[in-house]
C-alpha positions as a Markdown table, in Angstrom:
| # | Residue | x | y | z |
|---|---|---|---|---|
| 1 | Met | -58.0 | -103.0 | 22.8 |
| 2 | Leu | -58.9 | -106.1 | 22.4 |
| 3 | Lys | -58.1 | -108.0 | 18.8 |
| 4 | Val | -59.6 | -111.9 | 17.8 |
| 5 | Val | -56.3 | -114.1 | 18.8 |
| 6 | Val | -55.2 | -116.6 | 16.6 |
| 7 | Ala | -54.3 | -120.0 | 16.2 |
| 8 | Pro | -52.6 | -121.9 | 17.6 |
| 9 | Asp | -52.3 | -118.6 | 20.1 |
| 10 | Pro | -51.9 | -120.5 | 23.5 |
| 11 | Val | -54.2 | -119.0 | 25.1 |
| 12 | Leu | -57.0 | -120.9 | 22.8 |
| 13 | Ser | -55.8 | -124.4 | 24.5 |
| 14 | Met | -56.4 | -123.2 | 28.1 |
| 15 | Val | -59.7 | -124.2 | 30.5 |
| 16 | Cys | -60.7 | -120.8 | 31.6 |
| 17 | Lys | -60.9 | -119.2 | 34.5 |
| 18 | Pro | -64.3 | -118.8 | 35.7 |
| 19 | Cys | -66.0 | -114.6 | 36.0 |
| 20 | Asp | -67.6 | -113.0 | 38.5 |
| 21 | Val | -70.5 | -113.4 | 38.4 |
| 22 | Gly | -72.2 | -109.4 | 38.5 |
| 23 | Asp | -68.2 | -107.7 | 37.9 |
| 24 | Lys | -69.5 | -104.3 | 36.4 |
| 25 | Gly | -66.0 | -104.8 | 34.6 |
| 26 | Leu | -67.2 | -107.4 | 32.1 |
| 27 | Ile | -69.8 | -104.4 | 30.3 |
| 28 | Lys | -67.1 | -103.2 | 28.9 |
| 29 | Val | -65.9 | -106.0 | 27.3 |
| 30 | Ala | -69.2 | -106.7 | 25.8 |
| 31 | Lys | -69.3 | -104.0 | 23.9 |
| 32 | Gln | -65.8 | -104.5 | 22.5 |
| 33 | Met | -66.4 | -108.3 | 22.2 |
| 34 | Ala | -69.5 | -107.4 | 20.0 |
| 35 | Lys | -67.7 | -104.8 | 17.8 |
| 36 | Ile | -65.3 | -107.6 | 17.0 |
| 37 | Met | -67.4 | -110.3 | 16.6 |
| 38 | Tyr | -69.4 | -108.4 | 13.9 |
| 39 | Ser | -66.9 | -106.9 | 12.3 |
| 40 | Asn | -66.1 | -109.5 | 11.7 |
| 41 | Asn | -69.0 | -110.9 | 10.6 |
| 42 | Gly | -69.1 | -113.9 | 13.5 |
| 43 | Cys | -71.7 | -115.1 | 15.2 |
| 44 | Gly | -70.6 | -115.9 | 18.4 |
| 45 | Leu | -66.7 | -115.0 | 19.8 |
| 46 | Ala | -65.8 | -116.6 | 23.9 |
| 47 | Ala | -63.8 | -114.5 | 25.8 |
| 48 | Pro | -60.0 | -116.9 | 24.9 |
| 49 | Gln | -60.7 | -115.4 | 21.3 |
| 50 | Val | -59.8 | -112.0 | 22.4 |
| 51 | Gly | -56.8 | -112.8 | 24.5 |
| 52 | Leu | -58.5 | -113.3 | 28.4 |
| 53 | Asp | -58.4 | -116.1 | 30.2 |
| 54 | Lys | -62.5 | -115.8 | 31.5 |
| 55 | Arg | -65.5 | -117.8 | 31.1 |
| 56 | Phe | -67.5 | -115.4 | 28.8 |
| 57 | Val | -69.1 | -115.3 | 25.1 |
| 58 | Val | -71.3 | -113.6 | 23.2 |
| 59 | Ile | -74.1 | -114.7 | 20.5 |
| 60 | Asp | -75.7 | -113.2 | 17.9 |
| 61 | Val | -77.1 | -116.3 | 15.2 |
| 62 | Asp | -79.9 | -113.5 | 14.1 |
| 63 | Trp | -78.0 | -110.9 | 13.4 |
| 64 | Asp | -78.4 | -109.1 | 9.2 |
| 65 | Gly | -74.7 | -109.1 | 9.1 |
| 66 | Glu | -75.5 | -105.3 | 7.8 |
| 67 | Asp | -75.9 | -102.9 | 10.5 |
| 68 | Pro | -73.7 | -103.7 | 13.9 |
| 69 | Lys | -76.7 | -101.6 | 15.6 |
| 70 | Thr | -79.2 | -103.9 | 13.8 |
| 71 | Gly | -77.3 | -106.7 | 16.3 |
| 72 | Asn | -79.0 | -108.7 | 19.6 |
| 73 | Pro | -76.3 | -109.7 | 21.7 |
| 74 | Ile | -76.6 | -112.3 | 24.4 |
| 75 | Phe | -73.5 | -112.0 | 26.9 |
| 76 | Met | -73.1 | -114.9 | 28.8 |
| 77 | Val | -71.3 | -115.2 | 31.2 |
| 78 | Asn | -69.3 | -118.7 | 33.2 |
| 79 | Pro | -72.4 | -120.2 | 30.4 |
| 80 | Glu | -72.7 | -124.1 | 30.6 |
| 81 | Ile | -74.0 | -126.9 | 28.5 |
| 82 | Ile | -75.8 | -129.0 | 31.0 |
| 83 | Glu | -78.4 | -131.2 | 28.5 |
| 84 | Thr | -78.1 | -131.7 | 24.5 |
| 85 | Lys | -79.6 | -134.3 | 22.4 |
| 86 | Gly | -80.3 | -135.2 | 19.4 |
| 87 | Glu | -79.1 | -137.5 | 16.2 |
| 88 | Pro | -75.5 | -135.9 | 15.8 |
| 89 | Val | -75.8 | -134.1 | 12.3 |
| 90 | Lys | -72.2 | -133.2 | 10.7 |
| 91 | Asp | -72.1 | -129.6 | 9.2 |
| 92 | Lys | -69.8 | -127.0 | 8.3 |
| 93 | Glu | -68.3 | -124.2 | 11.2 |
| 94 | Ala | -65.7 | -121.9 | 10.7 |
| 95 | Cys | -64.3 | -119.9 | 13.7 |
| 96 | Leu | -62.8 | -116.3 | 13.7 |
| 97 | Ser | -59.8 | -117.7 | 15.1 |
| 98 | Cys | -58.7 | -120.2 | 12.5 |
| 99 | Pro | -59.4 | -117.7 | 9.6 |
| 100 | Gly | -59.3 | -119.5 | 5.9 |
| 101 | Ile | -61.6 | -122.8 | 6.8 |
| 102 | Asn | -64.8 | -124.1 | 7.1 |
| 103 | Val | -64.1 | -127.1 | 9.2 |
| 104 | Val | -67.0 | -130.3 | 9.4 |
| 105 | Ile | -67.6 | -130.7 | 13.4 |
| 106 | Glu | -70.1 | -133.8 | 14.5 |
| 107 | Arg | -72.8 | -132.1 | 17.0 |
| 108 | Gln | -76.3 | -133.0 | 18.8 |
| 109 | Pro | -78.7 | -130.8 | 17.2 |
| 110 | Trp | -80.0 | -129.1 | 20.1 |
| 111 | Ala | -78.0 | -127.5 | 23.4 |
| 112 | Arg | -79.5 | -125.7 | 26.7 |
| 113 | Val | -77.1 | -123.7 | 28.6 |
| 114 | Arg | -77.3 | -121.8 | 31.9 |
| 115 | Phe | -75.5 | -119.0 | 32.2 |
| 116 | Tyr | -76.0 | -115.9 | 33.8 |
| 117 | Asp | -76.0 | -111.7 | 32.4 |
| 118 | Leu | -74.2 | -108.9 | 33.0 |
| 119 | Asp | -76.5 | -108.2 | 35.9 |
| 120 | Gly | -76.2 | -111.8 | 37.4 |
| 121 | Asp | -79.4 | -112.8 | 37.1 |
| 122 | Glu | -79.3 | -116.9 | 36.0 |
| 123 | Trp | -80.7 | -117.4 | 33.1 |
| 124 | Glu | -81.5 | -120.5 | 30.8 |
| 125 | Ile | -81.2 | -121.1 | 26.6 |
| 126 | Glu | -81.6 | -123.4 | 24.4 |
| 127 | Gly | -82.1 | -123.6 | 20.6 |
| 128 | Asp | -81.6 | -126.2 | 17.9 |
| 129 | Gly | -79.7 | -125.7 | 14.4 |
| 130 | Leu | -77.3 | -122.6 | 14.0 |
| 131 | Leu | -78.1 | -121.3 | 18.0 |
| 132 | Gly | -76.9 | -125.0 | 19.3 |
| 133 | Arg | -73.9 | -125.4 | 16.9 |
| 134 | Cys | -72.5 | -122.0 | 18.4 |
| 135 | Leu | -73.9 | -122.4 | 21.9 |
| 136 | Gln | -71.3 | -126.0 | 21.8 |
| 137 | His | -68.6 | -124.6 | 19.8 |
| 138 | Glu | -68.1 | -121.3 | 21.8 |
| 139 | Ile | -68.3 | -122.9 | 25.0 |
| 140 | Asp | -65.6 | -125.8 | 23.6 |
| 141 | His | -63.4 | -122.2 | 23.3 |
| 142 | Leu | -63.7 | -122.0 | 27.0 |
| 143 | Asp | -62.3 | -125.4 | 27.8 |
| 144 | Gly | -59.2 | -124.9 | 25.2 |
| 145 | Lys | -60.7 | -126.4 | 22.0 |
| 146 | Thr | -60.5 | -125.0 | 18.9 |
| 147 | Leu | -62.1 | -126.4 | 15.8 |
| 148 | Phe | -59.2 | -129.2 | 15.5 |
| 149 | Glu | -59.7 | -130.3 | 18.4 |
| 150 | Ser | -63.1 | -130.9 | 17.8 |
| 151 | Cys | -63.5 | -132.0 | 14.0 |
| 152 | Asp | -63.6 | -136.2 | 13.4 |
| 153 | Pro | -59.1 | -137.5 | 14.2 |
| 154 | Ser | -59.3 | -138.7 | 10.6 |
| 155 | Leu | -59.9 | -134.4 | 9.7 |
| 156 | Arg | -58.0 | -133.0 | 11.6 |
| 157 | Leu | -54.3 | -133.2 | 9.9 |
| 158 | Gln | -55.9 | -132.1 | 6.4 |
| 159 | Ala | -57.6 | -129.3 | 8.8 |
| 160 | Leu | -53.9 | -127.8 | 9.9 |
| 161 | Gln | -53.0 | -128.4 | 6.3 |
| 162 | Lys | -55.8 | -126.3 | 4.6 |
| 163 | Tyr | -55.1 | -123.4 | 7.8 |
| 164 | Asp | -51.2 | -123.3 | 6.8 |
| 165 | Gln | -51.6 | -122.7 | 3.2 |
| 166 | Ala | -55.0 | -119.9 | 4.6 |
| 167 | Lys | -52.7 | -118.5 | 6.6 |
| 168 | Ala | -49.8 | -118.3 | 3.9 |
| 169 | Ile | -52.4 | -116.5 | 1.3 |
| 170 | Gly | -52.9 | -114.1 | 4.2 |
| 171 | Ala | -56.4 | -114.8 | 5.9 |
| 172 | Lys | -58.2 | -112.5 | 8.0 |
| 173 | Pro | -60.8 | -114.0 | 10.6 |
| 174 | Gly | -63.9 | -114.3 | 9.2 |
| 175 | Glu | -62.8 | -115.0 | 5.9 |
| 176 | Ser | -62.8 | -118.9 | 4.5 |
| 177 | Gln | -60.8 | -119.9 | 1.2 |
| 178 | Phe | -61.1 | -123.4 | 2.1 |
| 179 | Asn | -63.6 | -126.7 | 3.2 |
| 180 | Val | -62.1 | -129.3 | 4.7 |
| 181 | Glu | -65.0 | -132.5 | 4.4 |
């Protein structure tokens, strides 16, 4: 059974390998990842966050946070950002692999991503707000970047210190005790 991997696990620093498009083995992984994401109140989860060296993510920014059966996850095989635009916006982000902290990250507000679904069909998705931010955040994971590498270097030391404090008090994925701004 898969479980959330937390920083500083080395798998979170790897650039993930592409998946075989149409690989039916991803269906089981997809279901497990969605279950983990929902059970930890996340809106996205990338394969390295469950210890897998695969370019695969699940996202659901519209879930009501209550019943996982009401979720409508989007499974993305080999997603790639093909365009971002807009004046960069600073906003807090949390991460299941960095429990206990929210860190201000500056990102462009809109993103377009090309990916394959579990059947091997090619799609594009675009979004702003939480969707645009989530797309960029999860794809960062596929490139070996966590909140610590994505935040402004001036916040990195503070983020690492707050993360150590959160771990010391037993923070679990989906929990946020400290803000780093």
